[in-house]
Short mmCIF file of C-alpha atoms in Angstrom, two decimals:
data_model
loop_
_atom_site.label_atom_id
_atom_site.label_comp_id
_atom_site.label_asym_id
_atom_site.label_seq_id
_atom_site.Cartn_x
_atom_site.Cartn_y
_atom_site.Cartn_z
CA MET L 1 111.68 58.39 43.54
CA LYS L 2 114.44 60.54 42.27
CA LYS L 3 116.56 61.75 45.35
CA GLY L 4 116.15 65.76 44.49
CA LYS L 5 112.07 64.87 44.88
CA LEU L 6 112.73 62.67 48.03
CA ILE L 7 114.72 66.32 49.58
CA GLY L 8 111.84 68.32 48.10
CA LEU L 9 109.19 65.70 49.52
CA VAL L 10 110.84 66.34 52.83
CA GLY L 11 111.07 69.75 52.95
CA ILE L 12 107.10 69.74 52.37
CA LEU L 13 106.09 67.64 54.99
CA ALA L 14 108.12 69.50 57.26
CA ALA L 15 107.42 73.01 56.41
CA GLY L 16 103.40 71.57 57.36
CA ALA L 17 104.40 70.07 60.56
CA LEU L 18 105.58 73.16 61.41
CA ALA L 19 102.48 75.38 60.15
CA LEU L 20 100.89 72.97 61.77
CA SER L 21 102.30 73.02 65.13
CA ALA L 22 102.15 77.23 64.85
CA CYS L 23 98.93 76.80 64.25
CA GLY L 24 98.97 74.86 67.67
CA SER L 25 100.63 77.26 69.92
CA SER L 26 98.22 80.40 68.39
CA SER L 27 95.40 78.46 69.46
CA LYS L 28 96.14 77.65 72.85
CA SER L 29 97.11 81.09 73.65
CA ALA L 30 93.93 82.70 72.02
CA ALA L 31 92.06 80.28 74.35
CA LYS L 32 93.72 81.28 77.26
CA ASN L 33 92.34 84.70 76.38
CA LYS L 34 89.19 84.17 75.17
CA PHE L 35 87.17 87.44 75.21
CA ARG L 36 84.34 89.36 73.63
CA THR L 37 84.52 92.91 72.26
CA LEU L 38 82.35 95.39 73.51
CA ASP L 39 80.40 95.39 70.24
CA GLU L 40 79.82 91.78 70.53
CA ILE L 41 78.61 92.29 73.93
CA LYS L 42 76.04 94.56 72.38
CA SER L 43 75.12 92.56 69.87
CA ALA L 44 74.32 89.63 72.24
CA GLY L 45 72.44 91.77 73.93
CA THR L 46 73.81 90.02 77.59
CA ILE L 47 76.65 90.65 79.54
CA ASN L 48 78.23 87.97 81.70
CA ILE L 49 79.70 89.27 85.15
CA GLY L 50 81.58 87.25 87.62
CA VAL L 51 80.63 87.81 91.46
CA PHE L 52 80.43 86.50 94.60
CA SER L 53 77.35 84.42 95.56
CA ASP L 54 78.62 84.29 99.57
CA LYS L 55 80.09 87.64 100.49
CA HIS L 56 77.48 89.88 102.32
CA PRO L 57 77.13 92.69 101.57
CA PHE L 58 79.23 93.02 98.82
CA GLY L 59 77.99 89.97 96.91
CA TYR L 60 75.39 87.77 97.80
CA VAL L 61 72.19 85.57 97.14
CA ASP L 62 69.30 86.73 99.52
CA GLU L 63 66.50 84.52 100.38
CA ASN L 64 64.97 84.90 96.99
CA GLY L 65 67.71 83.74 95.46
CA GLU L 66 68.20 87.50 93.85
CA TYR L 67 71.95 88.51 93.55
CA GLN L 68 72.43 91.35 95.90
CA GLY L 69 75.36 93.75 97.41
CA TYR L 70 77.57 96.72 96.56
CA ASP L 71 79.27 95.00 93.64
CA ILE L 72 76.03 94.03 92.26
CA TYR L 73 73.98 97.42 92.71
CA PHE L 74 76.90 98.77 90.05
CA GLY L 75 76.73 95.95 87.95
CA ASN L 76 73.04 95.91 87.62
CA ARG L 77 74.19 99.93 86.46
CA LEU L 78 76.68 98.80 83.43
CA ALA L 79 74.19 96.18 82.33
CA GLU L 80 71.56 99.38 81.94
CA ASP L 81 74.12 101.87 80.40
CA LEU L 82 75.22 99.29 78.26
CA GLY L 83 72.26 98.68 77.08
CA VAL L 84 71.94 94.78 77.36
CA LYS L 85 70.72 92.27 80.45
CA ILE L 86 73.24 90.83 82.91
CA ASN L 87 73.78 87.38 83.49
CA TYR L 88 75.60 87.17 87.03
CA VAL L 89 77.95 84.10 87.53
CA SER L 90 79.12 83.21 90.67
CA THR L 91 82.47 82.72 91.11
CA GLU L 92 85.07 81.82 94.00
CA ALA L 93 88.17 83.96 94.75
CA ALA L 94 90.91 81.40 93.10
CA ASN L 95 89.04 81.25 89.80
CA ARG L 96 88.22 85.09 88.88
CA VAL L 97 91.56 85.60 86.82
CA GLU L 98 90.56 81.74 84.88
CA TYR L 99 86.96 82.95 84.61
CA LEU L 100 88.20 85.83 82.53
CA GLU L 101 90.60 83.89 80.49
CA THR L 102 88.14 81.38 79.63
CA GLY L 103 85.80 83.78 78.17
CA LYS L 104 83.39 82.39 81.15
CA VAL L 105 82.75 86.03 81.94
CA ASP L 106 83.01 89.46 80.38
CA ILE L 107 83.89 91.11 83.86
CA ILE L 108 84.81 90.62 87.52
CA LEU L 109 83.37 92.35 90.05
CA ALA L 110 83.85 90.23 92.93
CA ASN L 111 86.04 92.50 95.25
CA PHE L 112 88.42 92.18 93.34
CA THR L 113 92.08 93.85 94.57
CA VAL L 114 94.45 95.50 92.41
CA THR L 115 97.89 93.92 93.01
CA PRO L 116 101.22 93.80 90.43
CA GLU L 117 100.94 90.43 89.94
CA ARG L 118 97.17 90.08 89.28
CA ALA L 119 97.82 93.01 86.61
CA GLU L 120 100.30 90.80 84.68
CA ALA L 121 97.03 88.48 83.76
CA VAL L 122 94.03 90.39 83.85
CA ASP L 123 93.19 94.43 82.89
CA PHE L 124 92.06 96.45 85.44
CA ALA L 125 89.82 99.36 85.15
CA LEU L 126 89.63 102.25 87.37
CA PRO L 127 89.02 101.66 90.93
CA TYR L 128 85.94 102.44 93.03
CA MET L 129 86.71 101.29 96.16
CA ASN L 130 89.53 101.28 98.79
CA VAL L 131 90.51 98.14 100.98
CA GLY L 132 92.79 97.10 103.40
CA LEU L 133 93.25 93.63 105.40
CA GLY L 134 91.87 93.11 108.98
CA VAL L 135 92.43 90.16 111.63
CA ILE L 136 89.60 88.86 113.36
CA SER L 137 89.37 86.05 116.11
CA SER L 138 87.52 85.32 119.53
CA ASP L 139 86.45 87.95 122.56
CA LYS L 140 87.97 85.53 124.81
CA ASP L 141 91.28 85.58 123.06
CA PRO L 142 91.52 88.49 120.51
CA VAL L 143 94.74 88.55 118.50
CA THR L 144 95.80 92.29 118.32
CA SER L 145 99.49 91.59 117.01
CA LEU L 146 100.98 88.96 114.68
CA ASP L 147 104.09 88.98 116.01
CA ASN L 148 103.86 86.75 118.97
CA TRP L 149 102.19 83.97 117.54
CA LYS L 150 102.35 80.82 118.72
CA ALA L 151 103.46 78.00 116.47
CA GLU L 152 100.25 75.33 117.15
CA ASP L 153 98.06 78.23 116.22
CA GLU L 154 96.36 78.48 112.41
CA MET L 155 95.39 81.34 110.42
CA ILE L 156 92.25 80.81 108.46
CA VAL L 157 92.46 82.55 104.72
CA ILE L 158 90.66 82.01 101.55
CA SER L 159 92.73 80.79 98.60
CA GLY L 160 93.17 83.13 96.00
CA THR L 161 92.88 86.07 98.24
CA THR L 162 95.63 89.22 98.76
CA ALA L 163 95.50 87.85 102.45
CA GLU L 164 96.84 84.97 101.55
CA THR L 165 99.09 86.18 99.37
CA TYR L 166 100.27 88.88 102.25
CA MET L 167 100.74 86.32 104.88
CA THR L 168 102.74 83.50 102.41
CA LYS L 169 105.33 86.55 101.95
CA ASN L 170 105.29 88.26 105.24
CA TYR L 171 104.92 85.84 108.06
CA PRO L 172 106.05 82.01 105.87
CA ASP L 173 106.02 80.71 109.73
CA ILE L 174 102.17 81.02 110.48
CA LYS L 175 100.61 77.84 108.97
CA LEU L 176 97.79 78.82 107.02
CA GLN L 177 94.02 76.84 106.99
CA LYS L 178 92.92 77.68 103.54
CA TYR L 179 89.26 77.45 102.02
CA ASP L 180 87.89 77.85 98.97
CA THR L 181 84.76 79.99 100.37
CA TYR L 182 83.89 82.63 102.52
CA ALA L 183 81.14 80.86 103.77
CA ASN L 184 83.39 77.98 104.54
CA ALA L 185 86.24 80.29 105.93
CA LYS L 186 83.44 81.79 108.42
CA ASN L 187 82.42 78.82 109.45
CA ALA L 188 86.23 77.24 110.68
CA LEU L 189 86.00 80.70 112.96
CA LEU L 190 82.61 79.65 114.24
CA ASN L 191 83.88 76.41 115.04
CA GLY L 192 87.31 77.29 116.29
CA SER L 193 88.78 75.24 113.62
CA GLY L 194 91.53 78.59 113.46
CA LYS L 195 93.33 80.81 115.95
CA ALA L 196 92.05 83.82 113.78
CA TRP L 197 90.82 84.88 110.26
CA VAL L 198 92.70 87.49 107.80
CA ASN L 199 91.11 88.65 105.23
CA ASP L 200 89.66 92.71 103.66
CA ASN L 201 89.25 94.52 106.28
CA THR L 202 85.42 95.30 105.40
CA GLU L 203 84.76 91.64 105.40
CA VAL L 204 86.07 90.94 108.91
CA ILE L 205 84.24 94.38 110.01
CA ALA L 206 81.05 93.45 108.61
CA PHE L 207 81.16 89.81 110.49
CA ALA L 208 82.04 91.20 113.60
CA LYS L 209 79.09 93.73 113.77
CA SER L 210 76.76 90.66 112.97
CA ASN L 211 78.51 88.02 114.97
CA PRO L 212 78.46 88.88 118.59
CA GLY L 213 81.60 87.38 120.53
CA TYR L 214 84.16 88.06 117.69
CA THR L 215 86.59 91.13 117.63
CA VAL L 216 88.91 92.99 114.77
CA GLY L 217 91.77 92.83 116.75
CA ILE L 218 93.85 94.45 113.68
CA ASP L 219 91.95 96.79 111.09
CA ASN L 220 94.84 97.84 108.92
CA LEU L 221 97.53 95.15 108.46
CA GLY L 222 99.30 95.43 105.63
CA ALA L 223 99.28 98.15 103.00
CA LYS L 224 96.00 99.85 101.66
CA ASP L 225 95.04 98.34 98.14
CA THR L 226 91.94 99.43 95.69
CA ILE L 227 89.09 97.51 94.49
CA ALA L 228 88.43 97.68 90.37
CA PRO L 229 86.69 95.85 87.63
CA ALA L 230 88.92 93.25 85.91
CA VAL L 231 88.59 92.05 82.03
CA THR L 232 90.32 89.82 79.96
CA LYS L 233 93.86 90.85 79.19
CA GLY L 234 93.70 92.39 75.78
CA ASN L 235 90.27 93.64 76.06
CA THR L 236 90.87 97.06 74.93
CA THR L 237 86.77 98.17 74.23
CA LEU L 238 85.52 97.20 77.14
CA LEU L 239 88.12 98.34 79.45
CA GLU L 240 87.99 101.78 77.38
CA TRP L 241 83.89 101.72 77.82
CA ILE L 242 84.12 100.80 81.64
CA ASN L 243 86.89 103.57 82.50
CA THR L 244 84.65 106.24 80.83
CA GLU L 245 81.32 104.74 82.58
CA ILE L 246 83.03 105.01 86.10
CA GLU L 247 84.08 108.44 85.62
CA ASN L 248 80.76 109.63 84.33
CA LEU L 249 78.92 107.32 87.37
CA GLY L 250 81.43 109.80 89.70
CA LYS L 251 80.11 113.18 88.37
CA GLU L 252 76.57 112.01 89.91
CA ASN L 253 77.97 110.76 93.35
CA PHE L 254 77.22 107.37 92.44
CA PHE L 255 79.18 105.11 94.04
CA HIS L 256 78.52 107.18 97.39
CA LYS L 257 74.86 106.05 96.30
CA ASP L 258 75.97 102.79 96.21
CA TYR L 259 77.36 102.84 99.79
CA GLU L 260 74.13 104.25 101.00
CA GLU L 261 71.64 101.52 99.58
CA THR L 262 74.05 98.56 100.24
CA LEU L 263 76.68 99.03 103.37
CA THR L 264 74.99 101.35 105.72
CA ASP L 265 73.39 98.62 107.54
CA THR L 266 77.00 97.20 108.17
CA TYR L 267 79.30 99.55 108.85
CA GLY L 268 77.19 102.93 109.13
CA SER L 269 77.17 105.88 107.30
CA GLU L 270 80.80 107.03 109.02
CA TYR L 271 82.88 104.65 106.50
CA ALA L 272 81.93 106.06 103.42
CA ASP L 273 84.42 108.73 102.78
CA THR L 274 87.24 105.87 104.09
CA LEU L 275 85.60 102.88 101.45
CA VAL L 276 84.21 104.83 98.31
CA ILE L 277 86.08 106.10 95.55
CA GLU L 278 84.27 108.10 93.08
CA GLY L 279 85.61 108.89 89.59
CA GLY L 280 88.37 106.55 89.55
CA LYS L 281 90.06 109.10 92.25
CA VAL L 282 91.81 108.00 95.07
CA GLN L 283 92.46 110.50 97.26
#
């Protein structure tokens, strides 16, 4: 083979290799943010929504095997107004971003607190609830401050939550006892495995009211945040529809109705205006 033809062949092969490499890189990037557009969801006739199955009263499975709770009430209305059937997908706190990135769900409605770090990975819609952090412990040895924490004691947290992030950043010397599910975290507290449990204040207040012998010694730890639906990064058509839907629902006071139907038994009516955000407008 002549030298000129050999050089040309090498160039073609090299170009081909670069093209294949580029395709592979693009495929990996696309796979990370796999999603269905609004029109694709409508065409399929079903929407997949990620929710908790063990976080009463926000997302849980009742004795009949049916999903119930504040987030479920909202999810049902989304599907109704979209004109599609709904498929709830049980998720854990640490899996929420992954389930969106891989297209396993179209929306996450699992008490997803908005943070700058999460906003880099997913697209948040308008908020529908306020939330802070709280600390619950036994009445026999209540925790009212984290400033005099004993070195041998451990704090219960759920992996992938804002509570874990807050504790790691602000109290790095406190040992964390981490669990993947709310059920396991609750059991750890009941069994005395940890000194206290830090989580969303809504969750720990509900736990204290339904479990005599436990108290919320700290009901507002750190800054207050908001909870919002999340979609896969870049899914603008679905995001825009959800935002418009939240604004419209606010006009009919929908989220206060949701609270009345799903949260009043747990918190009483006095917390409604504190927790609920109508129409995406934070007061």
